[in-house]
GROMACS .gro file of C-alpha atoms in nm:
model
  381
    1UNK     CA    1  -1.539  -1.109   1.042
    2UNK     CA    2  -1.865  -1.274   1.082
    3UNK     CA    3  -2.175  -1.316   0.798
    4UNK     CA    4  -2.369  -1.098   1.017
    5UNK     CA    5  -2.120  -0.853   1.054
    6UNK     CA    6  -2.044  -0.803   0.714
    7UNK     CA    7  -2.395  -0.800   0.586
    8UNK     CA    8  -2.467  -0.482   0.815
    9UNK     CA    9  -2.143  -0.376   0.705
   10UNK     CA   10  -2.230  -0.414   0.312
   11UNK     CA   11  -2.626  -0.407   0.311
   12UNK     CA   12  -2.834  -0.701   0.172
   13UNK     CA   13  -2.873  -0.587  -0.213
   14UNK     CA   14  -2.683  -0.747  -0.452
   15UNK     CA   15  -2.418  -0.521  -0.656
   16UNK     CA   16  -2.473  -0.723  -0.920
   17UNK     CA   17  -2.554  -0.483  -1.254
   18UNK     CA   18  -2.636  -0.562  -1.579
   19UNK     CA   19  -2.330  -0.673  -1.794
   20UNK     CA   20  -2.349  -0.330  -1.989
   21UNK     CA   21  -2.273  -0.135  -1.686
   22UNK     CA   22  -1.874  -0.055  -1.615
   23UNK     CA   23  -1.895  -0.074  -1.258
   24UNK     CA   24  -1.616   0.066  -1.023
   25UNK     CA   25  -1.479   0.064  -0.650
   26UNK     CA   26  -1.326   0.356  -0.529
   27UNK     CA   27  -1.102   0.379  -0.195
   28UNK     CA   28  -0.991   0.717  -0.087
   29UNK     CA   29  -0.821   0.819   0.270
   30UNK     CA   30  -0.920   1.160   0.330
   31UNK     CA   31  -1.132   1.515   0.186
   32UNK     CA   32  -0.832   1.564  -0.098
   33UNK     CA   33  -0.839   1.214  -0.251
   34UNK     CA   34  -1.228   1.185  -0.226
   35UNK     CA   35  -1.234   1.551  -0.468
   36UNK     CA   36  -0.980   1.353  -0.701
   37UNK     CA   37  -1.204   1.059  -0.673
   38UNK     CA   38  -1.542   1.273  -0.789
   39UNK     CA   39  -1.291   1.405  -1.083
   40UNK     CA   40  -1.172   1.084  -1.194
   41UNK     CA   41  -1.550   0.988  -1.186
   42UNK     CA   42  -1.605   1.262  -1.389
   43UNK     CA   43  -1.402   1.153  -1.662
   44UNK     CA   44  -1.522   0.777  -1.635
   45UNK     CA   45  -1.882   0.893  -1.702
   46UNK     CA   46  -1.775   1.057  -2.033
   47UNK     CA   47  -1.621   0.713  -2.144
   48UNK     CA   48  -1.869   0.463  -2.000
   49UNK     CA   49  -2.258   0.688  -1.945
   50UNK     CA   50  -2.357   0.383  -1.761
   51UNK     CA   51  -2.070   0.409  -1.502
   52UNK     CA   52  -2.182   0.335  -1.119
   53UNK     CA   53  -1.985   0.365  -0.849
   54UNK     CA   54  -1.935   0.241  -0.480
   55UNK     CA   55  -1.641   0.373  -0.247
   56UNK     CA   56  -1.528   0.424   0.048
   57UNK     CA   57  -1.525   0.820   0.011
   58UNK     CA   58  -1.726   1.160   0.103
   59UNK     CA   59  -1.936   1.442   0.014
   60UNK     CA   60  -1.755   1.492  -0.309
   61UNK     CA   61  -1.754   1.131  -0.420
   62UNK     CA   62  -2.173   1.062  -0.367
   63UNK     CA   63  -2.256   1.401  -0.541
   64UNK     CA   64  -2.134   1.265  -0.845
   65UNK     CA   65  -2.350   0.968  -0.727
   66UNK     CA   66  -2.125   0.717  -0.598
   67UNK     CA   67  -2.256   0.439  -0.316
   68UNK     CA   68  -2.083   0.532  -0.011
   69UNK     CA   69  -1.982   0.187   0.217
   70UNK     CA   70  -1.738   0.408   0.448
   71UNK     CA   71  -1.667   0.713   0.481
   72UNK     CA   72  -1.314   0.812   0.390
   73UNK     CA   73  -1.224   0.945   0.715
   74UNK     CA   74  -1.252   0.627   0.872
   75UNK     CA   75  -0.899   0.581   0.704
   76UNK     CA   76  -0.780   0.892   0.761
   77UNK     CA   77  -0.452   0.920   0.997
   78UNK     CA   78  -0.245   1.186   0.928
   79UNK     CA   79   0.049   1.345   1.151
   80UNK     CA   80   0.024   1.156   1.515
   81UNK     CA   81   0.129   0.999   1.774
   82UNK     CA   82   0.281   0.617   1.762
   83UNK     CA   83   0.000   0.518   2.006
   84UNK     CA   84  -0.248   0.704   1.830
   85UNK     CA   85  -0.155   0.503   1.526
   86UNK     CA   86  -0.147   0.179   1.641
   87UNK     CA   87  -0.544   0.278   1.845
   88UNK     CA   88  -0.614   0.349   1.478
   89UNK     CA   89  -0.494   0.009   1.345
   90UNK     CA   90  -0.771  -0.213   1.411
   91UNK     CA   91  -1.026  -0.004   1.279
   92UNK     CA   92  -0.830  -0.023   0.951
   93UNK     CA   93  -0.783  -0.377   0.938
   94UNK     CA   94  -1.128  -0.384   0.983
   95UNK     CA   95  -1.218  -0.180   0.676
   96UNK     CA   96  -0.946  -0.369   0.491
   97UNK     CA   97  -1.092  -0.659   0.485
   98UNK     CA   98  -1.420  -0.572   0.402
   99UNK     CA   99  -1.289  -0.360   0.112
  100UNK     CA  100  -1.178  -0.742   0.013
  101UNK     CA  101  -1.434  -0.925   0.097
  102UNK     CA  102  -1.704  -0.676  -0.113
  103UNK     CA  103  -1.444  -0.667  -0.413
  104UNK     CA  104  -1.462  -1.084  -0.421
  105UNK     CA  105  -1.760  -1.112  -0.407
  106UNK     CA  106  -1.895  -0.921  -0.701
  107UNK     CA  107  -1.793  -0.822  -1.062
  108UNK     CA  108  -1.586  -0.496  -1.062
  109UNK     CA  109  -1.434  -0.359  -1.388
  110UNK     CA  110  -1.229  -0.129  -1.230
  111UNK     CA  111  -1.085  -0.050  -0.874
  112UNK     CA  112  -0.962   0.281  -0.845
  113UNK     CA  113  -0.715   0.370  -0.573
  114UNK     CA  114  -0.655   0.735  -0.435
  115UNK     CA  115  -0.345   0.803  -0.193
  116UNK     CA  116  -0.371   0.621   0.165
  117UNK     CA  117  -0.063   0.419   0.052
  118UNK     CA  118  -0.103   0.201   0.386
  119UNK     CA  119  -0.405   0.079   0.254
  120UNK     CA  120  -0.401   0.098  -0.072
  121UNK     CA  121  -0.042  -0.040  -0.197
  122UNK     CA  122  -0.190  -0.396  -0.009
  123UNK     CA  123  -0.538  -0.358  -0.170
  124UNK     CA  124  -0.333  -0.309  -0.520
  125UNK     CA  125  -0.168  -0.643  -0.433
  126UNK     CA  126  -0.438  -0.832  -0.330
  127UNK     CA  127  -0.705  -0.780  -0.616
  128UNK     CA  128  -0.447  -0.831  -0.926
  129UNK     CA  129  -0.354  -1.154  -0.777
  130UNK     CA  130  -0.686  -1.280  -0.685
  131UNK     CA  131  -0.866  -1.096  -1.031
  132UNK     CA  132  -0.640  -0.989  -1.250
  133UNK     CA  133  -0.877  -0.886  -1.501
  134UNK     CA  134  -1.032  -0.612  -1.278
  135UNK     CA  135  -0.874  -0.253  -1.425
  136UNK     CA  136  -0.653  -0.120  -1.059
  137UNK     CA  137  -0.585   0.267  -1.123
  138UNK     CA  138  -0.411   0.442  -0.846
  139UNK     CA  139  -0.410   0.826  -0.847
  140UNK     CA  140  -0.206   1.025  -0.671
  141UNK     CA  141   0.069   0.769  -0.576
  142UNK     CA  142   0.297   0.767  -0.257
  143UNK     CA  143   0.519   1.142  -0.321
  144UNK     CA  144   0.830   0.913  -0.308
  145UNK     CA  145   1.039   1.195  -0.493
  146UNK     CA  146   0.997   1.323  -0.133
  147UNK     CA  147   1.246   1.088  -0.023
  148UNK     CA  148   1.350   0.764  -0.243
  149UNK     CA  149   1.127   0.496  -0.381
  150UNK     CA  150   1.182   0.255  -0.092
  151UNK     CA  151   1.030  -0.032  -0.378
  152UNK     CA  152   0.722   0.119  -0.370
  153UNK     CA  153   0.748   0.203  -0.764
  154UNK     CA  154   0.793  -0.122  -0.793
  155UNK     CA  155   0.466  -0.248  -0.650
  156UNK     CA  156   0.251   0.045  -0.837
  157UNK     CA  157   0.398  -0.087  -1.189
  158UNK     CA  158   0.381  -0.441  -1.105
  159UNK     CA  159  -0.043  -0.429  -0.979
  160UNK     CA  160  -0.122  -0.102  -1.118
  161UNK     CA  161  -0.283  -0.092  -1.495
  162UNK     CA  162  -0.271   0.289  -1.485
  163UNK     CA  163  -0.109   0.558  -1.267
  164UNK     CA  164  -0.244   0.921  -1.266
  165UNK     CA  165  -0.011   1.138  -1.110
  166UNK     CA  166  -0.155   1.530  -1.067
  167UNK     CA  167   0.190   1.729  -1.059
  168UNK     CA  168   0.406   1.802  -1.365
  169UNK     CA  169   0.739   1.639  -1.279
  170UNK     CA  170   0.621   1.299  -1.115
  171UNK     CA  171   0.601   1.184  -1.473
  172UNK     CA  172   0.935   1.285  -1.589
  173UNK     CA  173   1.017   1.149  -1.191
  174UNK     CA  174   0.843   0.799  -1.271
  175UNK     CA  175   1.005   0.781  -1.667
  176UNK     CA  176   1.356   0.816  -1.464
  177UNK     CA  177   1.266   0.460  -1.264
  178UNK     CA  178   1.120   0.287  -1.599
  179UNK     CA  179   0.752   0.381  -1.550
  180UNK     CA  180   0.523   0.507  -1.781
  181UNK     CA  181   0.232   0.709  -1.579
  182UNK     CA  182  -0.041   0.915  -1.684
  183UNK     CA  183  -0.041   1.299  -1.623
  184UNK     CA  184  -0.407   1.517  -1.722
  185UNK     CA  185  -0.342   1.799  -1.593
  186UNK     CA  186  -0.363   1.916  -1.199
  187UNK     CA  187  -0.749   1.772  -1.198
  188UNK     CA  188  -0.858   2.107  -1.002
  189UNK     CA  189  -0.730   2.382  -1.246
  190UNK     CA  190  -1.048   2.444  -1.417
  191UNK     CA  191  -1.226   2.474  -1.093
  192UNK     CA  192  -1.000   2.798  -1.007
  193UNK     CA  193  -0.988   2.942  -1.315
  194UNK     CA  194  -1.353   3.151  -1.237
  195UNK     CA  195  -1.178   3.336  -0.953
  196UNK     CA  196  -0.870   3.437  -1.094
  197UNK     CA  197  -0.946   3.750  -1.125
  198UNK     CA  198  -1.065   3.780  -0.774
  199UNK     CA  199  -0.716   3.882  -0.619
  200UNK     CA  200  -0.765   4.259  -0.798
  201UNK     CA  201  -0.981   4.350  -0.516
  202UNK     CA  202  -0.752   4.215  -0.147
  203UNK     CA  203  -0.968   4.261   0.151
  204UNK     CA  204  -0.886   4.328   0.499
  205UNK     CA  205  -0.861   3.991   0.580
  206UNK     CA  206  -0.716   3.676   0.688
  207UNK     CA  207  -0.744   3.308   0.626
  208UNK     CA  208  -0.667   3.040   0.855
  209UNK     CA  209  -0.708   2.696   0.678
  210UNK     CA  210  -0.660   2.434   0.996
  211UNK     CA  211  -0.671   2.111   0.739
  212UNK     CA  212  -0.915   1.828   0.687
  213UNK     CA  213  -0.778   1.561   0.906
  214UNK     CA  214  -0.855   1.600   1.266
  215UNK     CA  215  -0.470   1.530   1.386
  216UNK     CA  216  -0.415   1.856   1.168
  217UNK     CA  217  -0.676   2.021   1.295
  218UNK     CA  218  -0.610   1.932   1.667
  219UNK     CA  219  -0.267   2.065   1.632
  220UNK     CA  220  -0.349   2.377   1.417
  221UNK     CA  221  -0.636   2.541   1.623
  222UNK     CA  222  -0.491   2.615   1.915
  223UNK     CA  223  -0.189   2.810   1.768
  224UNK     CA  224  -0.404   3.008   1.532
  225UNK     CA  225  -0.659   3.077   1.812
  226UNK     CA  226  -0.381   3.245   1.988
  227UNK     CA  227  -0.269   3.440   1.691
  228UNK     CA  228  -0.612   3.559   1.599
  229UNK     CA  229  -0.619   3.696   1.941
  230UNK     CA  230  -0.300   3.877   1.934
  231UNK     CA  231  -0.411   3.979   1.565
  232UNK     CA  232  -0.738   4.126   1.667
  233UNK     CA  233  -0.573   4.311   1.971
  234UNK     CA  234  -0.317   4.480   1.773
  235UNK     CA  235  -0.544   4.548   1.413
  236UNK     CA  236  -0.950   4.530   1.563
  237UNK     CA  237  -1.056   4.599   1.193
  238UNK     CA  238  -0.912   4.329   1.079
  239UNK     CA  239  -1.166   4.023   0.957
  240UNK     CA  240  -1.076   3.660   0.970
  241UNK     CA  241  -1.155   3.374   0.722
  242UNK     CA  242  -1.183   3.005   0.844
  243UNK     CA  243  -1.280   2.782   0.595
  244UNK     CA  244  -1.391   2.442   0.709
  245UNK     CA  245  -1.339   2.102   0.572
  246UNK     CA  246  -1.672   1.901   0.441
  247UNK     CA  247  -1.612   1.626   0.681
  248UNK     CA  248  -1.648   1.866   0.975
  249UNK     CA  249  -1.944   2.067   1.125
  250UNK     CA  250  -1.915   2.449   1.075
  251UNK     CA  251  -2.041   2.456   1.441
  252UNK     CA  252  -1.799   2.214   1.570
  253UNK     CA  253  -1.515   2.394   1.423
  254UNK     CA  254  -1.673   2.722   1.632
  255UNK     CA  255  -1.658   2.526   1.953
  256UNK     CA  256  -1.282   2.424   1.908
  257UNK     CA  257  -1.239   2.743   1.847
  258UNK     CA  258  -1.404   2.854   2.143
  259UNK     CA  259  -1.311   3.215   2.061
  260UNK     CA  260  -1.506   3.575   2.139
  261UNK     CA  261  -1.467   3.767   1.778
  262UNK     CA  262  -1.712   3.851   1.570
  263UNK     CA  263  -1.485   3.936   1.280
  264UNK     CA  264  -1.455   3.554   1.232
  265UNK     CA  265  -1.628   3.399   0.935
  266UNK     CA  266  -1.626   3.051   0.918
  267UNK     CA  267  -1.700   2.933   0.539
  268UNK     CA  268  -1.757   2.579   0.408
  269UNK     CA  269  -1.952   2.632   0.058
  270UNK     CA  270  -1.643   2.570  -0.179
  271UNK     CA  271  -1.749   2.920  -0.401
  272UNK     CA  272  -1.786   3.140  -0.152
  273UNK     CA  273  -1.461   2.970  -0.020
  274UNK     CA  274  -1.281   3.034  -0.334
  275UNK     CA  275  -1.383   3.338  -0.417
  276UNK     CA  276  -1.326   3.454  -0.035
  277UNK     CA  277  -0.946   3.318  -0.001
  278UNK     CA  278  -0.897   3.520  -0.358
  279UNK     CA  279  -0.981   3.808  -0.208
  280UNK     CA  280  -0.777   3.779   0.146
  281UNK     CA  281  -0.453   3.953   0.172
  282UNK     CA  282  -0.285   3.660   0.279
  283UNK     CA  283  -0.351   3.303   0.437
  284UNK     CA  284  -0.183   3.098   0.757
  285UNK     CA  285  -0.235   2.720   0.669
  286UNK     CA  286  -0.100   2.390   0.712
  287UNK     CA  287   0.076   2.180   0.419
  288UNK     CA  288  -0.121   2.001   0.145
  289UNK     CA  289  -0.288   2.095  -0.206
  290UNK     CA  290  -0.465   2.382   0.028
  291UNK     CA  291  -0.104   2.551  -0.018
  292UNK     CA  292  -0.130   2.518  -0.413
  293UNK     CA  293  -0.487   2.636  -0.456
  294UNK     CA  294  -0.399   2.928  -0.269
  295UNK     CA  295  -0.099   3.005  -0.470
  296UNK     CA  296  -0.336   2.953  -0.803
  297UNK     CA  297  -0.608   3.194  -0.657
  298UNK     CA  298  -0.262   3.447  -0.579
  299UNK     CA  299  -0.271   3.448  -0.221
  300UNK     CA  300   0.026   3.508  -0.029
  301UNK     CA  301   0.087   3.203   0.185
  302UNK     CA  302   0.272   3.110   0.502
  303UNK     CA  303   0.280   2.721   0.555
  304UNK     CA  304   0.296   2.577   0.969
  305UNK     CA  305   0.372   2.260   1.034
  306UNK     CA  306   0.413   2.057   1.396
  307UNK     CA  307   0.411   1.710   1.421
  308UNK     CA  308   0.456   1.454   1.793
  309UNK     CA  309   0.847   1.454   1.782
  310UNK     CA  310   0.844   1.076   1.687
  311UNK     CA  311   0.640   1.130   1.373
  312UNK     CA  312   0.874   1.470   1.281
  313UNK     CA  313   1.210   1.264   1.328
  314UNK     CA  314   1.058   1.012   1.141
  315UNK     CA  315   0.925   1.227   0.821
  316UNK     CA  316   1.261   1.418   0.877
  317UNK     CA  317   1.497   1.076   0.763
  318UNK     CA  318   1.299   0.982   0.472
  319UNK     CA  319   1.222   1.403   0.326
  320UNK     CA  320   1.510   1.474   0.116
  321UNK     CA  321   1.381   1.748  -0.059
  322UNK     CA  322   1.438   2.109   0.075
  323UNK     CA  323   1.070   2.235   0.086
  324UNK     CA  324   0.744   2.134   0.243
  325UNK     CA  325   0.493   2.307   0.047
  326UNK     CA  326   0.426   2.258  -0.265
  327UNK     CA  327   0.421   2.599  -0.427
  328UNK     CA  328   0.777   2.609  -0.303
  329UNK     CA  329   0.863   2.226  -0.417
  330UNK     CA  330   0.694   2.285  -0.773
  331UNK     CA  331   0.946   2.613  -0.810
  332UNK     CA  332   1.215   2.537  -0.646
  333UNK     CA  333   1.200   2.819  -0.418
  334UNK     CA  334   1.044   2.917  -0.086
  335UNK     CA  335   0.786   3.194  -0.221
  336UNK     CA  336   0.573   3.076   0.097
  337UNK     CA  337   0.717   3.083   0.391
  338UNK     CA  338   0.722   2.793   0.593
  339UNK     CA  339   0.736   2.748   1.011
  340UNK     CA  340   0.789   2.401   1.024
  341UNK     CA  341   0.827   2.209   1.327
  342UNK     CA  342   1.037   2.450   1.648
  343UNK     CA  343   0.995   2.769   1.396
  344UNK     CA  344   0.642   2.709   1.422
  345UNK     CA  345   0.539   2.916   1.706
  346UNK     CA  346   0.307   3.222   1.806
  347UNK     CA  347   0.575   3.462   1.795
  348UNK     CA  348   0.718   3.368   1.460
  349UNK     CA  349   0.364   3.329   1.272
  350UNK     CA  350   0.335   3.666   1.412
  351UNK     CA  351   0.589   3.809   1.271
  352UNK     CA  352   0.564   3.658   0.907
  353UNK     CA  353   0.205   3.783   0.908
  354UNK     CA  354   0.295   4.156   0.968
  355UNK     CA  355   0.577   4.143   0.721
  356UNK     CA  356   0.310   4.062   0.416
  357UNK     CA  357   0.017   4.284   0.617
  358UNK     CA  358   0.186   4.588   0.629
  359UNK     CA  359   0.322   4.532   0.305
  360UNK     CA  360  -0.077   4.531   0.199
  361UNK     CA  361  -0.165   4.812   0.462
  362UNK     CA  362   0.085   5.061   0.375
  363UNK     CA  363   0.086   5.258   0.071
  364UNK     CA  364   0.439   5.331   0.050
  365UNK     CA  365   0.485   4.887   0.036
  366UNK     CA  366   0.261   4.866  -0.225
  367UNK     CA  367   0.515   4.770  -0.469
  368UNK     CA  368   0.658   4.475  -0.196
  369UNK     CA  369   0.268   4.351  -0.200
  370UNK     CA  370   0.250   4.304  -0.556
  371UNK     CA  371   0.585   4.147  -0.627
  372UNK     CA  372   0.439   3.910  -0.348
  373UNK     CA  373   0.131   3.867  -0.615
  374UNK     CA  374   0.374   3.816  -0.850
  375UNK     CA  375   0.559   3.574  -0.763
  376UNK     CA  376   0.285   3.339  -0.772
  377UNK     CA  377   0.194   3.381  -1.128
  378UNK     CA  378   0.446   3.105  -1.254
  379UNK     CA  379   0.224   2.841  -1.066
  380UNK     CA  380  -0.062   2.946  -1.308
  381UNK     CA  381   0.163   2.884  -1.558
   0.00000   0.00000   0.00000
């Protein structure tokens, strides 16, 4: 990469800060790690008040006042294609090394690492050898309890100085291999706790949550445009709930929609968003933490999933475990449905969502709602 290059890249001012100041570098991959990015930040500022911050990150990340250098998207990959993949290579090489270069050239205290294993396992390598006084914290490691370790435990204890993992059991997981980690609680608890109550009142609605990475959302869209249609046809009262990810447009989520309802509400404040998905009768959404905040806000949940056949055969021989979702992996049981892969079809979304709405609609299922309600408590817990 050329001087030029990387001085647009970087900017001309120094990063240089007086020695009091704990300064930190922050890479996350996607909308999830850059929220557990603005919480670790959080927590930083209450140790170190003089705490700045420059990442490669989002919305979430510079409202807490962090210097953006990329945007976290940029590293983003998701569920696709082998060619799409390797088309997406350079472009993270790119960012790679200039996530390098920045970190040698000026004096970090800590570098804190969220998820994006393909990028972040090398960038753990690469700054203990070259500083090993810099602090590396990774949160939310590789989910290897998904299927085997593959050395990768290895490499987090070996570069990492601290691991935060956000679910229960990874610690007890990580203690099995030798490896003390940190656990703090799930980091976005507190922020749900305000609309727990919110499930009293269920609404006559819907929520379709297509995902934050556009492979997810590419895939996701077109399936629940067609079941919104048959939905509306069948129940024209009915009101539908979109919420939309901070890295997209509200309006170009509308035009990949490309669909003539006007019971559609398309949400991206993350209040009205909460306190909206509370309130739905149940939700249609692909995998990810989306699948545990809706079990904490008592939602019932059915969980799609449909991946370029490569890609599924390949997620298929490393997944051991039985479950996709996490609701369903944390209790050991499929309280959310899931439609993964050839189950995850028109038809069969179909027919999961009129099992739960009638349950809601009819008086005489009332009972069959709430044990749906229910059953989601123990996730609170």
């Amino acid at each position: 990469i050329s001087i030029i290059s990387l001085i647009s890249f970087f900017g001309t001012t120094s990063a240089r800060e007086t020695s009091d100041n704990y300064k930190t570098f922050f890479v996350t991959g996607e909308v999830s790690g850059d929220r557990l990015g603005a919480w670790y930040l959080q927590q930083l500022k209450q140790e170190h008040p003089a705490v700045s911050c420059t990442a490669i990150g989002g919305s979430y990340l510079q409202k807490e006042g962090a210097q953006l250098k990329n945007n976290s998207s940029e590293l983003a990959i998701g569920a696709v294609s082998i060619r799409k993949f390797l088309t997406h290579v350079p472009t993270m090489r790119t960012i790679f090394k200039n996530i390098k270069n920045y970190i040698n050239e000026d004096n970090f205290n800590e570098v804190v690492l969220i998820d994006c294993p393909l990028v972040n396992l090398r960038l753990a390598k690469h700054i203990k050898k070259k500083h090993p006084k810099i602090k590396i914290t990774y949160i939310a490691p590789p989910e290897m309890w998904l299927g085997g370790t593959w050395r990768i435990h290895k490499t987090l204890k070996k570069y990492c100085d601290d691991v935060i993992v956000i679910y229960p059991f990874e610690k007890d997981w990580y203690a099995q291999k030798g490896f003390e980690t940190t656990f703090k609680g799930y980091p976005f608890y507190k922020t749900f706790v305000p609309y727990f109550d919110f499930h009293k009142n269920k609404s006559n609605a819907i929520a379709f949550l297509i995902g934050s990475r556009k492979s997810e959302i590419e895939t996701s869209i077109p399936i629940f445009t067609k079941t919104i249609n048959n939905l509306h046809k069948q129940y024209p009262n009915l009101e539908f709930v979109i919420p939309v990810a901070h890295n997209f447009s509200i309006d170009e989520i509308k035009q990949k929609f490309n669909i003539g309802i006007d019971k559609i509400h398309f949400i991206q404040d993350d209040h009205v968003k909460n306190q909206t998905l509370a309130q739905c009768c149940l939700a249609v959404t692909v995998p990810g933490t989306a699948t545990l905040e809706l079990a904490l806000l008592k939602t019932p949940t059915i969980i799609t999933y449909k991946a370029p056949l490569f890609t599924y055969w390949l997620a298929k021989s490393i997944i051991k475990t039985k479950y996709v979702g996490l609701p369903n992996l944390l209790l050991k049981k499929e309280i959310c449905k899931e439609l993964i892969q050839k189950n995850c079809t028109e038809e069969k979304i179909m027919e999961e969502i009129q099992k739960i709405y009638l349950c809601f609609l009819e008086k005489n299922k009332q009972d069959s709602y709430q044990r749906l309600l229910d059953d989601l408590e123990p996730i609170r817990t």
